[in-house]
mmCIF file of C-alpha atoms in Angstrom:
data_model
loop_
_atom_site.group_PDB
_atom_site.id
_atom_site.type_symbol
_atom_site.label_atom_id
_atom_site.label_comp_id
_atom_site.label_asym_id
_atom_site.label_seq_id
_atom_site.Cartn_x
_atom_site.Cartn_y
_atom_site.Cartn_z
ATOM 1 C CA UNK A 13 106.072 117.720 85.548
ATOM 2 C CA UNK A 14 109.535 118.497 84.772
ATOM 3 C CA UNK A 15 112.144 116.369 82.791
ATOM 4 C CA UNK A 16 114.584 114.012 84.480
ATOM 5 C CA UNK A 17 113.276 112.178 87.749
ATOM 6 C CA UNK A 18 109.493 113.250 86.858
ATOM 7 C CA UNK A 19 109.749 111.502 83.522
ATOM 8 C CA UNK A 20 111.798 108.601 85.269
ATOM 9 C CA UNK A 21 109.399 108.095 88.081
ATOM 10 C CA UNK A 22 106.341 108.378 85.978
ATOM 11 C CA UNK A 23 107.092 105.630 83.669
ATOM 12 C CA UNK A 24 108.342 103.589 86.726
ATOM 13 C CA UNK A 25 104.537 104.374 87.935
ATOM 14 C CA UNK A 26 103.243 103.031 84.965
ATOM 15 C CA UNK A 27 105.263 100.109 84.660
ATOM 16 C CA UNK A 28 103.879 98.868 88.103
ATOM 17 C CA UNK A 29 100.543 99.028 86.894
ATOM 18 C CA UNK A 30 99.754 102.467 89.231
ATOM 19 C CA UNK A 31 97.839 105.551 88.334
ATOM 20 C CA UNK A 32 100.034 108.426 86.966
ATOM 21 C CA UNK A 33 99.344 111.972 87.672
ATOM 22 C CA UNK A 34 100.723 115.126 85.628
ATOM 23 C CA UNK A 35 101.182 118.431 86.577
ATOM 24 C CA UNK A 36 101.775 120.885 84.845
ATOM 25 C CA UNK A 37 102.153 125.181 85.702
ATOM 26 C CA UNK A 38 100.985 126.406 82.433
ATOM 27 C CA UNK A 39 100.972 124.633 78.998
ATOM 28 C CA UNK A 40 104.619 126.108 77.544
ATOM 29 C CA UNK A 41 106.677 125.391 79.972
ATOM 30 C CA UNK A 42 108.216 122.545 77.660
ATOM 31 C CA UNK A 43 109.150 125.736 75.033
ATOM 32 C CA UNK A 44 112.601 125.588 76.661
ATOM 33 C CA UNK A 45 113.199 121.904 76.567
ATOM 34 C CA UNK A 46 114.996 119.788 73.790
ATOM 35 C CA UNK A 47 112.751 117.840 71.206
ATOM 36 C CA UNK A 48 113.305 114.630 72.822
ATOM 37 C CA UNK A 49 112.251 116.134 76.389
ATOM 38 C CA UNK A 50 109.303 117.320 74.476
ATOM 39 C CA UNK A 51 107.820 113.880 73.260
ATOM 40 C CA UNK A 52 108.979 112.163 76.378
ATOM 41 C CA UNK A 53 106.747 114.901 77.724
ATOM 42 C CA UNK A 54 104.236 114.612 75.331
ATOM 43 C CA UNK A 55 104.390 110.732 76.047
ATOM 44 C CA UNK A 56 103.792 110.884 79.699
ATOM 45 C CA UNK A 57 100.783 112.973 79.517
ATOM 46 C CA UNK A 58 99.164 110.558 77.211
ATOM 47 C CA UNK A 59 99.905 107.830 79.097
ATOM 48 C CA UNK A 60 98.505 110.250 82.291
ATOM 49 C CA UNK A 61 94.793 108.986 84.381
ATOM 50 C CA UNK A 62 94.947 112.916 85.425
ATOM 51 C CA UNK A 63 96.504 115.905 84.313
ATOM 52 C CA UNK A 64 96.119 119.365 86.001
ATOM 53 C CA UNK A 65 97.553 122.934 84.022
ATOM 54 C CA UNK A 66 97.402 125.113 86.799
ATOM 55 C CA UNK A 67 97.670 128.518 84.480
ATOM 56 C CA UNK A 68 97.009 129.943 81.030
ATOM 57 C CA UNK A 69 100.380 131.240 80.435
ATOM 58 C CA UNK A 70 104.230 131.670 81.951
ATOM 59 C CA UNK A 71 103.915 133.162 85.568
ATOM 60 C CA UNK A 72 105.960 132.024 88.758
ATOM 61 C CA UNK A 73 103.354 131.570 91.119
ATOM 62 C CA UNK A 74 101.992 129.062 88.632
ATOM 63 C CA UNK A 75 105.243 126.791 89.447
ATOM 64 C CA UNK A 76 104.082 127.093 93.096
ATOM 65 C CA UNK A 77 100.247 126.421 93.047
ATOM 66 C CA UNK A 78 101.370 123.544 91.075
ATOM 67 C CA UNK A 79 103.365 122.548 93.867
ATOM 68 C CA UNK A 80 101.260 122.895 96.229
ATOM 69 C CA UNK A 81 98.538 120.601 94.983
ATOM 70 C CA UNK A 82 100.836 117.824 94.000
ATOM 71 C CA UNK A 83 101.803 117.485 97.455
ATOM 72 C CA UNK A 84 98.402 117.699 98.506
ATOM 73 C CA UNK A 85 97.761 115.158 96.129
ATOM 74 C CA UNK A 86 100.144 112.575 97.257
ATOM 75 C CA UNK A 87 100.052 109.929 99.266
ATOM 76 C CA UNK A 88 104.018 109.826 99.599
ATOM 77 C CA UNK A 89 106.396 112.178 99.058
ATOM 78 C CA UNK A 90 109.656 110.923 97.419
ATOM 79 C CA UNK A 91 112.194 113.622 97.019
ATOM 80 C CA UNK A 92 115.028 112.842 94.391
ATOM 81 C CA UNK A 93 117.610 115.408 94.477
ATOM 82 C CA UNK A 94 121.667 115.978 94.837
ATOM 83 C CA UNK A 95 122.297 117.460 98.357
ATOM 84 C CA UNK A 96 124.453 119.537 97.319
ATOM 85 C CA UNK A 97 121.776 121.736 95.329
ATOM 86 C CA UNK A 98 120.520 124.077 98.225
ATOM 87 C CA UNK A 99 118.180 125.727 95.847
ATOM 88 C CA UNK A 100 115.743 125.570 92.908
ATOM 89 C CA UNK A 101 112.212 123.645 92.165
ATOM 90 C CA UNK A 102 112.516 120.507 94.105
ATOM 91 C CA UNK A 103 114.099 122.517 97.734
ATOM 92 C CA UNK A 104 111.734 124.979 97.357
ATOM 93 C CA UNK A 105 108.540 122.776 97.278
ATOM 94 C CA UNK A 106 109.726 120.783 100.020
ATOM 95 C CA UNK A 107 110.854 123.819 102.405
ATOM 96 C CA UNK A 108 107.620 125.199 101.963
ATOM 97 C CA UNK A 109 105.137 122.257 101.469
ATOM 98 C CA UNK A 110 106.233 119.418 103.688
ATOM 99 C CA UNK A 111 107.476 120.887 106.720
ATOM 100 C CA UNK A 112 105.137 118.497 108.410
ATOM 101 C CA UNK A 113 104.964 115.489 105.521
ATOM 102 C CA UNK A 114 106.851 112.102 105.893
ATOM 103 C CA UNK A 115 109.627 112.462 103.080
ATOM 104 C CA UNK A 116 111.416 109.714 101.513
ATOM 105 C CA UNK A 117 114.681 111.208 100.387
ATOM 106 C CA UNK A 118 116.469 109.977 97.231
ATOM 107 C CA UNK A 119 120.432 110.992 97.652
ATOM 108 C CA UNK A 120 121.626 110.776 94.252
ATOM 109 C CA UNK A 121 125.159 111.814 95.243
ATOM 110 C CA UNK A 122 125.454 109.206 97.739
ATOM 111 C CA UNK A 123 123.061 106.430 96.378
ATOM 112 C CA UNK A 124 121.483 106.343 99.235
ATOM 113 C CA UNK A 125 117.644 106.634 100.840
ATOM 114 C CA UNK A 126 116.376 107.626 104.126
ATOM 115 C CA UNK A 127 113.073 108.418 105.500
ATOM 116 C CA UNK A 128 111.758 111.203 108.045
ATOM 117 C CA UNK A 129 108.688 112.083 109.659
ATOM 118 C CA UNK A 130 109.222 115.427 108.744
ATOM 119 C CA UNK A 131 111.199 116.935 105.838
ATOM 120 C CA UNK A 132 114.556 119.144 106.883
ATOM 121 C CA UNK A 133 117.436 120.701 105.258
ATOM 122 C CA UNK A 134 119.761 119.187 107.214
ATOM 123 C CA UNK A 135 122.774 117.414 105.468
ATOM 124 C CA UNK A 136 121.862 114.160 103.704
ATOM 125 C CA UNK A 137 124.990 112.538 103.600
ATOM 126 C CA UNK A 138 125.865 112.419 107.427
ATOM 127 C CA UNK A 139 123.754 110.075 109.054
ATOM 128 C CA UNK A 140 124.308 110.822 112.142
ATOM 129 C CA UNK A 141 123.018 114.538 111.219
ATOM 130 C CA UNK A 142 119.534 113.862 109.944
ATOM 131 C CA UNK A 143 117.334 114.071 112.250
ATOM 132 C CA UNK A 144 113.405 114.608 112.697
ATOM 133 C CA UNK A 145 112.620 118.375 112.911
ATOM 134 C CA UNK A 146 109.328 117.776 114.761
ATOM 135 C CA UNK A 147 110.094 115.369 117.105
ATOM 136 C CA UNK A 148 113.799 115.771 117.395
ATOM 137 C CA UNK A 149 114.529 111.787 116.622
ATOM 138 C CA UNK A 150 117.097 110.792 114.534
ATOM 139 C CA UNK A 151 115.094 110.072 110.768
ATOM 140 C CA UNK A 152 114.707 106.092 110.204
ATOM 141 C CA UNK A 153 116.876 104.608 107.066
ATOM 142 C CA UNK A 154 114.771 101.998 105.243
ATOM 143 C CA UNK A 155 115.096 100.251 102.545
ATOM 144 C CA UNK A 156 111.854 98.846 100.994
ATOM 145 C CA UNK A 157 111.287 95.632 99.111
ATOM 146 C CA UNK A 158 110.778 96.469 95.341
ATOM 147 C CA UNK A 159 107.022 96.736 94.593
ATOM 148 C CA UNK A 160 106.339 97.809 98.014
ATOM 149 C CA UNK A 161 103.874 101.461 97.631
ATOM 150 C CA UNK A 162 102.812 102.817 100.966
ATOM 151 C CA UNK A 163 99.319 103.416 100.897
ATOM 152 C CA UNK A 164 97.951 104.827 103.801
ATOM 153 C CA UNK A 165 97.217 108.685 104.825
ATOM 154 C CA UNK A 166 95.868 110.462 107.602
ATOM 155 C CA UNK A 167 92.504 113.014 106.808
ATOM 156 C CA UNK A 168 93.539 116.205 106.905
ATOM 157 C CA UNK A 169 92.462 116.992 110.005
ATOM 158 C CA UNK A 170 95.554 114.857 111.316
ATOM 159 C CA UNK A 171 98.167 116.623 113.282
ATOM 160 C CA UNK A 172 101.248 117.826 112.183
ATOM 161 C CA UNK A 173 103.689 114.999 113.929
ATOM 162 C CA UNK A 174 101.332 111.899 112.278
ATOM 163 C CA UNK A 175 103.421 110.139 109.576
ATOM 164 C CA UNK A 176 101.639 110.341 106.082
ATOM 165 C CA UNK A 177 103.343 107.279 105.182
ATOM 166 C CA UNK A 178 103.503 103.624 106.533
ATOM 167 C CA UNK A 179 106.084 101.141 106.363
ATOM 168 C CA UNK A 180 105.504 97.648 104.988
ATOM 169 C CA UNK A 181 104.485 95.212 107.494
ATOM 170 C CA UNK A 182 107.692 92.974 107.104
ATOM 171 C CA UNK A 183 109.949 96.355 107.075
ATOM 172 C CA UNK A 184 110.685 96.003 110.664
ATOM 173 C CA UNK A 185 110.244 99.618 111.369
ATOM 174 C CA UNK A 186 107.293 100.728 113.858
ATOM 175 C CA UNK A 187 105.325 103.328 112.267
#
């Protein structure tokens, strides 16, 4: 759990009455961040159903194990990020943990959200550009009525190309 959308999107969570989830790579990695970063922090553990420390102490690979089992975790993956940030946390969990993951993508340059059966690097603000790296179909813009959480999940043993997510019934898009 980081500051910024993680903070945002867990009180947003909690507001709609839904189980929050923390994770955290080792128990200082809020040493670097203001005071008020620290209690909101602080705050959203509390307020937390679950919280997994992956690690003891600093180490990188802690940042990536934690990674790796929020994903797991998750029933949806919602990327919020500026396109034009090709690196860092957020690209680098995605690039290597949802290759085959449905990813709801939060533009915050261009305001604007999309959804693909697969997640890509591809440009985000050229629709005609994103595109479906599995299948090769151009990704599906949707936009969902507020309170709407999708829900459903394939096991594991699931290929790669099934969605993880489903639309609403009354979205008007075939999942």
């Amino acid at each position: 759990m980081a500051t910024g959308a993680d903070t945002w999107w867990a009180q947003a969570a909690q507001d709609a009455g839904l189980a929050v989830w923390a994770y955290q790579p080792f128990p200082e990695q809020t040493a670097k961040f203001t005071s008020a970063q620290q209690r909101e922090h602080a705050r959203i553990r509390e307020i937390a159903e679950r919280v997994v420390v992956v690690g003891d102490r600093f180490a990188w690979g802690h940042f990536d194990t934690r990674d790796a089992l929020m994903i797991d975790d998750a029933h949806a993956i919602i990327a919020v990020r500026d396109p034009g940030r090709d690196s860092g946390g957020t690209v680098s969990a995605l690039a290597r943990y949802c290759p085959a993951r449905t990813v709801i993508k939060v533009n915050t340059a261009a305001r604007h959200t999309s959804i693909a059966s697969a997640y890509t690097h591809g440009p985000w603000s050229d629709p005609s550009a994103r595109h479906d790296a599995v299948t090769g179909r151009q990704a599906i813009d949707a936009v969902f009525p507020a309170g709407t959480a999708c829900t459903s999940r394939p096991d594991d043993a699931a290929p790669a190309t099934t969605p993880h997510t489903t639309p609403p019934p009354d979205s008007g898009i075939d999942p």
